[in-house]
Amino acid sequence: MDLRGKPDIKISEHCEKHESKEIVSWCPVHDVGVCAECQGNDHSDCDGVESVSEIASIAQLNSDFKTLKIKFGNIRKVYKKLQREREGNIESVKTQKVQIRDEIRKLRENLNYHLIELENKLISQLDKTCEKYATNLSGEIIDYKYRSAVLDSHDDESAKAKEYGSNLQIILAAKKGMAIAKHEVEHLTKLNETIRNYSVEFTLAEAIKDVLNIKSLGSVDTIEANAYVNLEMLNINPFLPSIKTVKPKTSIENKEDNRWHRTRLKRSKEFNMNTSLDKFLPEVSGAAFMPDESIILADTAHKRLLHVKDKGQIFQEVSLPFEPFDVAVLGNSKLFISMLNDRRVDVRDISTMEQIDELILPSNASGLNAFEDSLLVVVCEKTGLYLVGSDNSINIISMKHNDEGPVDINAETISYAETKKCLVHSYTHSGKRKFTLKVDGFGYIHGIALLKDSSILVAKLSPGRHSITHISQDGKDKMLRLELNEIASPRSLAVHRKKRKLLLVHGVRKISIFQEL
């Protein structure tokens, strides 16, 4: 005998609005059971209202319950999947937190190291300056002591002559003393015009004043992305944005366009620059592949070029009389170097690194690149881009208000980024603009590269942030490259067209080489 009795059933048979009245119908529009009064007053215009007495048989309801059980099971699976994904998301955020903390720590270490180098340089300069002036002053003091000793000696001789000498000795002592006095007065008169007091003063650089006023090294932001789940098994219509289906064209060009984001980059090499030739860490502002696949770097901070072999060895260092901004290699013979805040572009022989020519532009030059026999130069201040041919012909792509920044060129496209505005421009060789877009987020753009399909990689220098953005050929799509998401502080990008190699300079002295697949 079952003595448990009937369990309490929480499904009410009474109307929610009129608790004393029994439910007689079901409204599918509002998904609620209603009494006769509610049906007549509130649900008379609702479609599909069913009388509970006319709903299908118990057998049919049992079939519905089986279907409902399956659907509930599928819904639970979706929620469990969402639960696992959210838990995984929490773990990935924790991992990212550890990585970003490590990047912040490395940034602080690099800043500390650089500050120590600057401190040592200033102290060395202070020591040399003080030693120089102390030496000068010490020499003057020795001269003063010597001249005073001459006067003392003559005083002694004059005193002895007056007491024990002849009249002639007394006369000569007086005359000689007058001559000495005359000579010393003349010397002091001349000395008085040149004598100087020295003091040592320390002046803080304006750039450092700005740094001291910085309230933050960066920002930590969340990046949200849609994470839709497959709801087809539920046979319901989820609230998803409508997707417009466009039938793709069958041309090879459009097939390439549809695959822009699938371009694979395989890391083939990574090494640190060996800076044993100089205690100062390089501040790379431009990079290029040499004909032998070695690398040439522009080090702005220390006014030099660094020629780096594939294992990071700096086998050639070229001192420059100016601060280099960017470099470009044209053919097998010429190296072009733009100068920071200068209209000139230095032209050098690759084999000797000696200057052979100089280009003078209408305003400051910045980014450089080359393709086949043409040189591409970014000319700032309401000028634009200069495409210089081997016959010295110039094709000008005019721009109204363009700033300094990196540039790249291939057989079809010119891509150029304005560093501080974070604007990316794409043009044809004839100067027709394809698109202009802004890369959002903290930091400045320091590198740009065209891949083999003319999609664009943009390197944004943002302390503590991953910022290698991949932009489609038409500029309509952009994404972060997953295989590059561990790279912090990217500086310069360069491409070897024939070998399909991508050069990335990042961090303080790290170089990575990728192969386009």
Short mmCIF file of C-alpha atoms in Angstrom, two decimals:
data_model
loop_
_atom_site.label_atom_id
_atom_site.label_comp_id
_atom_site.label_asym_id
_atom_site.label_seq_id
_atom_site.Cartn_x
_atom_site.Cartn_y
_atom_site.Cartn_z
CA MET A 1 0.00 0.00 0.00
CA ASP A 2 1.41 3.41 -0.98
CA LEU A 3 1.05 5.65 2.06
CA ARG A 4 2.97 8.59 0.64
CA GLY A 5 -0.13 10.33 -0.65
CA LYS A 6 -0.24 12.71 -3.53
CA PRO A 7 2.61 15.20 -3.86
CA ASP A 8 1.93 18.91 -3.93
CA ILE A 9 1.59 20.14 -7.49
CA LYS A 10 2.58 23.77 -7.88
CA ILE A 11 0.75 24.19 -11.19
CA SER A 12 -2.27 26.31 -10.32
CA GLU A 13 -5.67 25.62 -11.93
CA HIS A 14 -6.88 29.14 -11.18
CA CYS A 15 -6.56 32.38 -13.10
CA GLU A 16 -3.61 34.60 -12.10
CA LYS A 17 -5.85 37.69 -12.25
CA HIS A 18 -8.96 36.14 -10.66
CA GLU A 19 -7.68 33.58 -8.17
CA SER A 20 -11.17 32.28 -7.37
CA LYS A 21 -11.93 31.40 -10.98
CA GLU A 22 -10.76 28.29 -12.79
CA ILE A 23 -8.73 28.38 -15.97
CA VAL A 24 -10.88 27.52 -18.99
CA SER A 25 -8.61 28.51 -21.91
CA TRP A 26 -4.96 28.87 -22.94
CA CYS A 27 -3.70 32.01 -24.76
CA PRO A 28 -0.65 31.20 -26.93
CA VAL A 29 -0.05 34.91 -27.60
CA HIS A 30 0.61 35.68 -23.93
CA ASP A 31 1.53 32.09 -22.90
CA VAL A 32 -0.94 32.13 -20.00
CA GLY A 33 -4.03 30.27 -18.79
CA VAL A 34 -7.13 32.49 -18.47
CA CYS A 35 -10.58 32.31 -16.92
CA ALA A 36 -13.81 32.96 -18.86
CA GLU A 37 -13.88 36.61 -17.71
CA CYS A 38 -10.29 37.30 -18.79
CA GLN A 39 -10.86 35.55 -22.10
CA GLY A 40 -13.82 37.81 -22.86
CA ASN A 41 -12.25 41.04 -21.62
CA ASP A 42 -8.50 40.80 -22.26
CA HIS A 43 -7.88 38.05 -24.82
CA SER A 44 -10.81 38.35 -27.22
CA ASP A 45 -8.49 39.64 -29.98
CA CYS A 46 -5.75 37.05 -29.42
CA ASP A 47 -5.33 34.42 -32.14
CA GLY A 48 -5.31 30.73 -31.32
CA VAL A 49 -6.95 30.83 -27.87
CA GLU A 50 -7.86 27.20 -27.04
CA SER A 51 -10.43 25.85 -24.64
CA VAL A 52 -8.70 23.42 -22.27
CA SER A 53 -11.65 21.06 -22.65
CA GLU A 54 -11.04 20.85 -26.39
CA ILE A 55 -7.26 20.33 -26.21
CA ALA A 56 -6.08 16.94 -27.49
CA SER A 57 -6.50 13.70 -25.61
CA ILE A 58 -4.30 12.53 -22.74
CA ALA A 59 -2.51 10.23 -25.20
CA GLN A 60 -1.69 13.21 -27.39
CA LEU A 61 -0.55 15.16 -24.32
CA ASN A 62 1.72 12.26 -23.37
CA SER A 63 3.30 12.52 -26.83
CA ASP A 64 3.72 16.26 -26.29
CA PHE A 65 5.36 15.58 -22.93
CA LYS A 66 7.86 13.26 -24.64
CA THR A 67 8.66 15.97 -27.19
CA LEU A 68 8.87 18.51 -24.39
CA LYS A 69 11.25 16.27 -22.45
CA ILE A 70 13.54 16.03 -25.48
CA LYS A 71 13.38 19.78 -26.02
CA PHE A 72 14.10 20.46 -22.34
CA GLY A 73 17.04 18.08 -22.58
CA ASN A 74 18.39 19.95 -25.59
CA ILE A 75 17.92 23.28 -23.83
CA ARG A 76 19.82 21.93 -20.81
CA LYS A 77 22.65 20.86 -23.14
CA VAL A 78 22.85 24.38 -24.52
CA TYR A 79 22.95 25.88 -21.02
CA LYS A 80 25.62 23.38 -19.96
CA LYS A 81 27.62 24.28 -23.07
CA LEU A 82 27.22 27.98 -22.23
CA GLN A 83 28.24 27.24 -18.64
CA ARG A 84 31.40 25.44 -19.81
CA GLU A 85 32.22 28.27 -22.22
CA ARG A 86 31.71 30.93 -19.54
CA GLU A 87 33.88 28.94 -17.13
CA GLY A 88 36.49 28.64 -19.89
CA ASN A 89 36.17 32.36 -20.52
CA ILE A 90 36.86 33.03 -16.82
CA GLU A 91 39.99 30.87 -17.03
CA SER A 92 41.15 32.57 -20.24
CA VAL A 93 40.68 35.98 -18.59
CA LYS A 94 42.77 34.75 -15.64
CA THR A 95 45.48 33.62 -18.09
CA GLN A 96 45.35 36.95 -19.90
CA LYS A 97 45.60 38.70 -16.53
CA VAL A 98 48.82 36.81 -15.78
CA GLN A 99 50.19 37.58 -19.26
CA ILE A 100 49.35 41.28 -19.03
CA ARG A 101 50.86 41.49 -15.54
CA ASP A 102 54.01 39.94 -16.97
CA GLU A 103 54.00 42.45 -19.83
CA ILE A 104 53.54 45.34 -17.38
CA ARG A 105 56.43 43.97 -15.31
CA LYS A 106 58.62 43.66 -18.42
CA LEU A 107 57.67 47.19 -19.42
CA ARG A 108 58.70 48.44 -15.99
CA GLU A 109 61.99 46.49 -16.19
CA ASN A 110 62.71 47.91 -19.63
CA LEU A 111 61.92 51.42 -18.43
CA ASN A 112 64.13 50.90 -15.36
CA TYR A 113 66.97 49.58 -17.51
CA HIS A 114 66.64 52.50 -19.90
CA LEU A 115 66.48 55.00 -17.02
CA ILE A 116 69.64 53.49 -15.50
CA GLU A 117 71.38 53.85 -18.87
CA LEU A 118 70.25 57.47 -19.11
CA GLU A 119 71.33 58.10 -15.50
CA ASN A 120 74.79 56.62 -16.15
CA LYS A 121 75.12 58.67 -19.32
CA LEU A 122 74.20 61.89 -17.47
CA ILE A 123 76.54 61.12 -14.55
CA SER A 124 79.37 60.39 -16.99
CA GLN A 125 78.67 63.67 -18.76
CA LEU A 126 78.58 65.47 -15.38
CA ASP A 127 81.91 63.91 -14.31
CA LYS A 128 83.61 64.85 -17.58
CA THR A 129 82.24 68.40 -17.48
CA CYS A 130 83.31 68.99 -13.87
CA GLU A 131 86.72 67.40 -14.49
CA LYS A 132 87.28 69.60 -17.54
CA TYR A 133 86.53 72.83 -15.69
CA ALA A 134 88.39 71.72 -12.55
CA THR A 135 91.47 71.09 -14.72
CA ASN A 136 91.18 74.54 -16.29
CA LEU A 137 90.74 76.23 -12.91
CA SER A 138 93.62 74.24 -11.39
CA GLY A 139 95.92 75.43 -14.17
CA GLU A 140 94.96 79.02 -13.47
CA ILE A 141 95.57 78.56 -9.73
CA ILE A 142 99.09 77.21 -10.39
CA ASP A 143 99.84 80.27 -12.52
CA TYR A 144 98.55 82.62 -9.78
CA LYS A 145 100.70 80.87 -7.15
CA TYR A 146 103.79 81.09 -9.35
CA ARG A 147 103.33 84.82 -9.98
CA SER A 148 102.73 85.46 -6.27
CA ALA A 149 105.93 83.53 -5.48
CA VAL A 150 107.88 85.76 -7.91
CA LEU A 151 106.60 88.83 -6.07
CA ASP A 152 107.51 87.31 -2.69
CA SER A 153 111.00 86.46 -3.92
CA HIS A 154 111.63 90.01 -5.18
CA ASP A 155 110.36 91.43 -1.88
CA ASP A 156 112.99 89.35 -0.07
CA GLU A 157 115.77 90.45 -2.45
CA SER A 158 114.74 94.12 -2.15
CA ALA A 159 114.76 93.92 1.67
CA LYS A 160 118.28 92.41 1.68
CA ALA A 161 119.54 95.02 -0.83
CA LYS A 162 118.19 97.91 1.25
CA GLU A 163 119.87 96.60 4.42
CA TYR A 164 123.15 95.17 3.16
CA GLY A 165 123.55 96.09 -0.54
CA SER A 166 125.38 98.81 -2.38
CA ASN A 167 123.67 101.90 -3.77
CA LEU A 168 123.68 100.28 -7.21
CA GLN A 169 122.02 97.10 -5.91
CA ILE A 170 119.38 99.20 -4.14
CA ILE A 171 118.66 101.17 -7.35
CA LEU A 172 118.49 97.99 -9.46
CA ALA A 173 116.20 96.28 -6.93
CA ALA A 174 113.79 99.21 -7.08
CA LYS A 175 113.85 99.40 -10.88
CA LYS A 176 113.47 95.67 -11.30
CA GLY A 177 110.56 95.68 -8.84
CA MET A 178 108.85 98.46 -10.79
CA ALA A 179 109.29 96.46 -14.00
CA ILE A 180 107.83 93.35 -12.39
CA ALA A 181 104.87 95.34 -11.04
CA LYS A 182 104.28 96.94 -14.47
CA HIS A 183 104.37 93.54 -16.18
CA GLU A 184 101.96 91.98 -13.67
CA VAL A 185 99.51 94.91 -13.92
CA GLU A 186 99.48 94.51 -17.72
CA HIS A 187 98.94 90.75 -17.29
CA LEU A 188 96.07 91.28 -14.84
CA THR A 189 94.47 93.85 -17.14
CA LYS A 190 94.40 91.33 -20.00
CA LEU A 191 93.40 88.50 -17.68
CA ASN A 192 90.49 90.52 -16.36
CA GLU A 193 88.90 90.44 -19.82
CA THR A 194 89.00 86.65 -20.08
CA ILE A 195 88.67 85.35 -16.56
CA ARG A 196 85.50 83.33 -15.98
CA ASN A 197 83.65 81.68 -13.12
CA TYR A 198 82.10 78.30 -13.93
CA SER A 199 78.93 76.66 -12.65
CA VAL A 200 77.26 73.37 -13.56
CA GLU A 201 73.55 73.26 -14.31
CA PHE A 202 71.20 70.35 -15.01
CA THR A 203 68.33 70.99 -17.44
CA LEU A 204 65.52 68.47 -17.65
CA ALA A 205 64.56 67.57 -21.22
CA GLU A 206 61.10 68.73 -22.27
CA ALA A 207 60.16 65.17 -23.25
CA ILE A 208 60.98 63.99 -19.72
CA LYS A 209 58.80 66.74 -18.25
CA ASP A 210 55.92 65.34 -20.29
CA VAL A 211 56.73 61.81 -19.09
CA LEU A 212 56.69 62.93 -15.45
CA ASN A 213 53.19 64.29 -15.98
CA ILE A 214 51.90 60.99 -17.35
CA LYS A 215 49.24 59.59 -15.03
CA SER A 216 49.12 56.13 -16.58
CA LEU A 217 51.27 53.86 -18.73
CA GLY A 218 48.22 52.52 -20.50
CA SER A 219 44.79 51.13 -19.89
CA VAL A 220 43.22 47.74 -19.34
CA ASP A 221 40.07 47.33 -21.40
CA THR A 222 37.69 44.49 -22.12
CA ILE A 223 37.10 43.45 -25.70
CA GLU A 224 33.68 41.96 -26.30
CA ALA A 225 32.87 39.60 -29.14
CA ASN A 226 29.68 37.75 -30.03
CA ALA A 227 29.66 34.11 -28.91
CA TYR A 228 26.55 32.67 -30.54
CA VAL A 229 25.66 29.03 -29.93
CA ASN A 230 23.96 26.67 -32.36
CA LEU A 231 20.24 26.60 -31.49
CA GLU A 232 19.03 24.58 -34.48
CA MET A 233 18.37 21.53 -32.29
CA LEU A 234 15.79 23.51 -30.32
CA ASN A 235 13.66 24.30 -33.37
CA ILE A 236 13.09 27.83 -32.11
CA ASN A 237 13.86 31.28 -33.48
CA PRO A 238 16.58 32.87 -31.32
CA PHE A 239 17.06 36.62 -31.28
CA LEU A 240 20.03 36.70 -33.63
CA PRO A 241 20.88 39.56 -36.02
CA SER A 242 19.71 38.99 -39.55
CA ILE A 243 22.41 37.78 -41.95
CA LYS A 244 22.17 38.89 -45.53
CA THR A 245 23.31 36.15 -47.88
CA VAL A 246 25.21 37.35 -50.92
CA LYS A 247 26.02 34.91 -53.68
CA PRO A 248 29.79 35.11 -54.23
CA LYS A 249 31.20 35.70 -57.67
CA THR A 250 33.32 32.95 -59.13
CA SER A 251 36.31 35.06 -60.15
CA ILE A 252 39.70 34.17 -58.67
CA GLU A 253 39.98 37.69 -57.24
CA ASN A 254 36.80 37.32 -55.19
CA LYS A 255 37.79 33.88 -53.99
CA GLU A 256 40.98 35.45 -52.68
CA ASP A 257 38.97 38.25 -51.05
CA ASN A 258 36.81 35.73 -49.22
CA ARG A 259 39.91 34.06 -47.83
CA TRP A 260 41.78 37.18 -46.65
CA HIS A 261 41.52 36.24 -42.98
CA ARG A 262 42.87 32.73 -43.61
CA THR A 263 46.35 33.91 -44.60
CA ARG A 264 48.65 31.86 -42.40
CA LEU A 265 51.82 33.21 -40.81
CA LYS A 266 54.29 30.64 -39.52
CA ARG A 267 57.05 31.86 -37.20
CA SER A 268 60.33 30.64 -38.70
CA LYS A 269 62.86 32.54 -36.55
CA GLU A 270 62.99 34.64 -33.41
CA PHE A 271 66.05 36.12 -31.74
CA ASN A 272 67.31 39.00 -29.64
CA MET A 273 69.63 41.59 -31.14
CA ASN A 274 73.12 41.24 -29.72
CA THR A 275 73.86 44.80 -28.62
CA SER A 276 77.33 44.11 -27.21
CA LEU A 277 78.79 46.73 -29.56
CA ASP A 278 76.96 49.45 -27.66
CA LYS A 279 75.62 49.65 -24.12
CA PHE A 280 72.58 51.62 -25.28
CA LEU A 281 69.51 49.62 -26.30
CA PRO A 282 68.25 50.50 -29.80
CA GLU A 283 65.06 52.43 -30.40
CA VAL A 284 64.01 51.05 -33.78
CA SER A 285 61.85 53.32 -35.95
CA GLY A 286 62.33 51.63 -39.34
CA ALA A 287 63.39 48.27 -40.79
CA ALA A 288 64.00 46.61 -44.15
CA PHE A 289 65.33 43.39 -45.66
CA MET A 290 68.71 43.67 -47.41
CA PRO A 291 69.33 41.80 -50.72
CA ASP A 292 71.03 38.93 -48.82
CA GLU A 293 67.99 38.65 -46.45
CA SER A 294 69.90 40.24 -43.58
CA ILE A 295 68.16 43.15 -41.83
CA ILE A 296 68.88 46.88 -41.69
CA LEU A 297 67.41 48.87 -38.78
CA ALA A 298 67.13 52.61 -38.12
CA ASP A 299 67.98 53.44 -34.50
CA THR A 300 66.62 56.95 -33.97
CA ALA A 301 67.74 57.42 -30.36
CA HIS A 302 71.43 56.79 -31.06
CA LYS A 303 71.72 58.16 -34.64
CA ARG A 304 72.85 54.94 -36.27
CA LEU A 305 72.01 52.09 -38.61
CA LEU A 306 72.30 48.51 -37.33
CA HIS A 307 72.98 45.74 -39.85
CA VAL A 308 71.74 42.51 -38.25
CA LYS A 309 72.39 38.94 -39.34
CA ASP A 310 69.84 36.15 -38.93
CA LYS A 311 71.00 35.16 -35.42
CA GLY A 312 70.86 38.66 -34.00
CA GLN A 313 74.54 39.48 -34.44
CA ILE A 314 75.12 43.17 -35.19
CA PHE A 315 78.08 42.89 -37.54
CA GLN A 316 77.92 46.46 -38.86
CA GLU A 317 77.06 49.71 -37.12
CA VAL A 318 76.90 52.93 -39.14
CA SER A 319 76.95 56.22 -37.22
CA LEU A 320 74.87 58.99 -38.79
CA PRO A 321 75.00 62.80 -38.44
CA PHE A 322 71.20 62.85 -38.11
CA GLU A 323 68.32 60.96 -36.47
CA PRO A 324 67.04 58.33 -38.95
CA PHE A 325 63.28 57.78 -39.25
CA ASP A 326 62.90 54.95 -41.79
CA VAL A 327 64.91 52.92 -44.30
CA ALA A 328 64.19 51.39 -47.71
CA VAL A 329 66.29 49.17 -49.98
CA LEU A 330 65.96 49.73 -53.74
CA GLY A 331 67.31 46.93 -55.89
CA ASN A 332 70.73 45.58 -54.96
CA SER A 333 72.62 48.84 -54.70
CA LYS A 334 70.84 51.70 -52.93
CA LEU A 335 69.74 52.34 -49.37
CA PHE A 336 67.43 55.28 -48.66
CA ILE A 337 67.20 56.84 -45.17
CA SER A 338 64.63 59.45 -44.18
CA MET A 339 65.51 61.89 -41.40
CA LEU A 340 63.40 62.79 -38.38
CA ASN A 341 61.69 66.18 -38.92
CA ASP A 342 63.74 66.87 -42.07
CA ARG A 343 63.04 67.33 -45.79
CA ARG A 344 66.10 65.33 -46.83
CA VAL A 345 66.39 61.66 -47.74
CA ASP A 346 69.92 60.25 -47.54
CA VAL A 347 70.98 57.88 -50.35
CA ARG A 348 73.79 55.39 -49.66
CA ASP A 349 75.63 52.63 -51.44
CA ILE A 350 74.62 49.30 -49.87
CA SER A 351 78.06 47.71 -50.11
CA THR A 352 80.06 50.61 -48.61
CA MET A 353 77.34 52.47 -46.67
CA GLU A 354 78.85 55.71 -48.01
CA GLN A 355 76.57 58.58 -49.04
CA ILE A 356 76.18 58.87 -52.82
CA ASP A 357 73.24 61.25 -53.18
CA GLU A 358 70.53 63.18 -51.36
CA LEU A 359 66.87 63.86 -52.15
CA ILE A 360 65.36 67.22 -51.15
CA LEU A 361 61.58 67.15 -50.70
CA PRO A 362 59.09 70.04 -50.33
CA SER A 363 58.44 69.20 -46.66
CA ASN A 364 59.42 66.65 -44.01
CA ALA A 365 59.80 63.03 -45.13
CA SER A 366 58.90 60.09 -42.88
CA GLY A 367 57.94 56.57 -44.03
CA LEU A 368 59.88 54.93 -46.88
CA ASN A 369 59.47 51.78 -48.95
CA ALA A 370 60.41 50.44 -52.36
CA PHE A 371 58.99 48.11 -54.98
CA GLU A 372 60.99 46.96 -58.01
CA ASP A 373 62.54 50.21 -59.35
CA SER A 374 60.25 52.72 -57.59
CA LEU A 375 60.71 54.50 -54.27
CA LEU A 376 57.69 55.49 -52.15
CA VAL A 377 58.05 58.39 -49.70
CA VAL A 378 55.59 59.85 -47.19
CA VAL A 379 55.86 63.65 -47.45
CA CYS A 380 54.10 65.32 -44.52
CA GLU A 381 52.26 68.60 -44.04
CA LYS A 382 49.54 68.81 -46.70
CA THR A 383 51.58 67.01 -49.35
CA GLY A 384 50.91 63.26 -49.47
CA LEU A 385 52.83 60.39 -51.05
CA TYR A 386 55.63 60.62 -53.65
CA LEU A 387 56.15 57.62 -55.93
CA VAL A 388 59.56 58.20 -57.55
CA GLY A 389 60.44 56.14 -60.63
CA SER A 390 63.87 55.05 -61.84
CA ASP A 391 63.77 57.87 -64.43
CA ASN A 392 63.13 60.38 -61.59
CA SER A 393 59.51 60.79 -62.69
CA ILE A 394 57.22 61.59 -59.74
CA ASN A 395 53.63 60.49 -59.25
CA ILE A 396 52.10 62.49 -56.37
CA ILE A 397 49.17 61.17 -54.35
CA SER A 398 47.91 64.39 -52.78
CA MET A 399 46.56 64.51 -49.23
CA LYS A 400 45.24 67.53 -47.32
CA HIS A 401 46.52 67.02 -43.80
CA ASN A 402 48.79 64.00 -43.52
CA ASP A 403 51.20 63.27 -40.66
CA GLU A 404 54.28 61.07 -40.35
CA GLY A 405 53.93 57.30 -40.45
CA PRO A 406 55.00 54.00 -42.07
CA VAL A 407 54.17 52.99 -45.64
CA ASP A 408 54.26 49.83 -47.80
CA ILE A 409 53.82 49.05 -51.48
CA ASN A 410 53.34 45.94 -53.64
CA ALA A 411 52.39 45.35 -57.29
CA GLU A 412 48.79 46.55 -56.79
CA THR A 413 48.43 48.57 -53.61
CA ILE A 414 49.95 51.35 -51.53
CA SER A 415 49.16 51.29 -47.80
CA TYR A 416 50.05 54.13 -45.45
CA ALA A 417 49.31 54.74 -41.77
CA GLU A 418 49.36 58.05 -39.91
CA THR A 419 51.12 57.18 -36.65
CA LYS A 420 49.38 59.44 -34.14
CA LYS A 421 45.96 59.67 -35.83
CA CYS A 422 45.87 55.84 -36.20
CA LEU A 423 44.40 56.22 -39.71
CA VAL A 424 45.13 53.57 -42.36
CA HIS A 425 44.91 54.61 -46.05
CA SER A 426 44.87 52.32 -49.08
CA TYR A 427 45.54 53.53 -52.65
CA THR A 428 46.21 52.16 -56.11
CA HIS A 429 49.50 53.11 -57.81
CA SER A 430 47.59 55.66 -59.89
CA GLY A 431 46.45 57.41 -56.70
CA LYS A 432 42.85 56.19 -56.54
CA ARG A 433 41.79 55.85 -52.91
CA LYS A 434 40.44 52.44 -51.94
CA PHE A 435 39.56 53.22 -48.33
CA THR A 436 40.54 55.02 -45.14
CA LEU A 437 39.77 53.59 -41.71
CA LYS A 438 40.73 54.22 -38.09
CA VAL A 439 42.32 51.55 -35.90
CA ASP A 440 40.74 52.09 -32.51
CA GLY A 441 42.42 51.68 -29.14
CA PHE A 442 45.32 53.05 -27.13
CA GLY A 443 48.72 53.66 -28.72
CA TYR A 444 50.35 54.75 -31.98
CA ILE A 445 50.84 52.88 -35.28
CA HIS A 446 54.55 52.18 -35.87
CA GLY A 447 54.45 49.50 -38.58
CA ILE A 448 52.44 48.51 -41.65
CA ALA A 449 52.82 45.64 -44.13
CA LEU A 450 50.99 44.40 -47.22
CA LEU A 451 50.64 40.62 -47.39
CA LYS A 452 50.63 38.65 -50.65
CA ASP A 453 46.83 39.05 -51.07
CA SER A 454 47.08 42.84 -50.45
CA SER A 455 45.45 42.57 -47.04
CA ILE A 456 47.17 44.77 -44.47
CA LEU A 457 48.90 44.14 -41.14
CA VAL A 458 49.12 47.10 -38.76
CA ALA A 459 51.45 47.13 -35.72
CA LYS A 460 50.33 49.39 -32.91
CA LEU A 461 52.77 50.19 -30.11
CA SER A 462 50.64 49.89 -26.96
CA PRO A 463 52.36 49.00 -23.66
CA GLY A 464 50.69 45.97 -22.12
CA ARG A 465 48.41 45.36 -25.11
CA HIS A 466 48.34 42.92 -28.03
CA SER A 467 47.85 45.02 -31.11
CA ILE A 468 48.61 43.41 -34.48
CA THR A 469 45.50 44.12 -36.57
CA HIS A 470 44.74 42.42 -39.89
CA ILE A 471 42.63 44.45 -42.36
CA SER A 472 40.96 43.04 -45.48
CA GLN A 473 41.80 44.34 -48.96
CA ASP A 474 38.63 46.42 -49.17
CA GLY A 475 38.89 47.72 -45.60
CA LYS A 476 35.48 46.32 -44.64
CA ASP A 477 36.78 43.76 -42.16
CA LYS A 478 39.49 43.69 -39.52
CA MET A 479 40.58 41.26 -36.83
CA LEU A 480 43.41 40.52 -34.39
CA ARG A 481 45.83 37.80 -35.51
CA LEU A 482 45.71 34.97 -32.99
CA GLU A 483 49.21 33.72 -33.83
CA LEU A 484 50.59 37.18 -32.99
CA ASN A 485 48.60 37.84 -29.82
CA GLU A 486 51.54 37.20 -27.49
CA ILE A 487 53.69 39.89 -29.10
CA ALA A 488 53.94 43.04 -27.00
CA SER A 489 55.17 46.49 -28.05
CA PRO A 490 55.45 45.91 -31.83
CA ARG A 491 57.58 48.58 -33.55
CA SER A 492 58.35 47.98 -37.22
CA LEU A 493 57.16 45.67 -40.00
CA ALA A 494 58.89 44.82 -43.27
CA VAL A 495 58.18 42.34 -46.08
CA HIS A 496 60.50 40.38 -48.39
CA ARG A 497 58.28 40.07 -51.48
CA LYS A 498 60.10 37.27 -53.30
CA LYS A 499 60.65 35.09 -50.23
CA ARG A 500 57.24 35.97 -48.71
CA LYS A 501 58.83 36.74 -45.38
CA LEU A 502 57.46 39.11 -42.76
CA LEU A 503 59.83 40.91 -40.36
CA LEU A 504 58.52 42.16 -37.01
CA VAL A 505 60.65 44.17 -34.57
CA HIS A 506 59.09 44.21 -31.11
CA GLY A 507 59.86 44.74 -27.45
CA VAL A 508 63.26 46.26 -26.70
CA ARG A 509 65.47 44.19 -29.02
CA LYS A 510 63.49 41.18 -30.26
CA ILE A 511 63.10 40.28 -33.94
CA SER A 512 60.62 37.71 -35.31
CA ILE A 513 60.55 36.38 -38.87
CA PHE A 514 57.33 34.85 -40.23
CA GLN A 515 56.72 32.89 -43.41
CA GLU A 516 53.53 33.57 -45.37
CA LEU A 517 51.84 30.28 -46.25
#
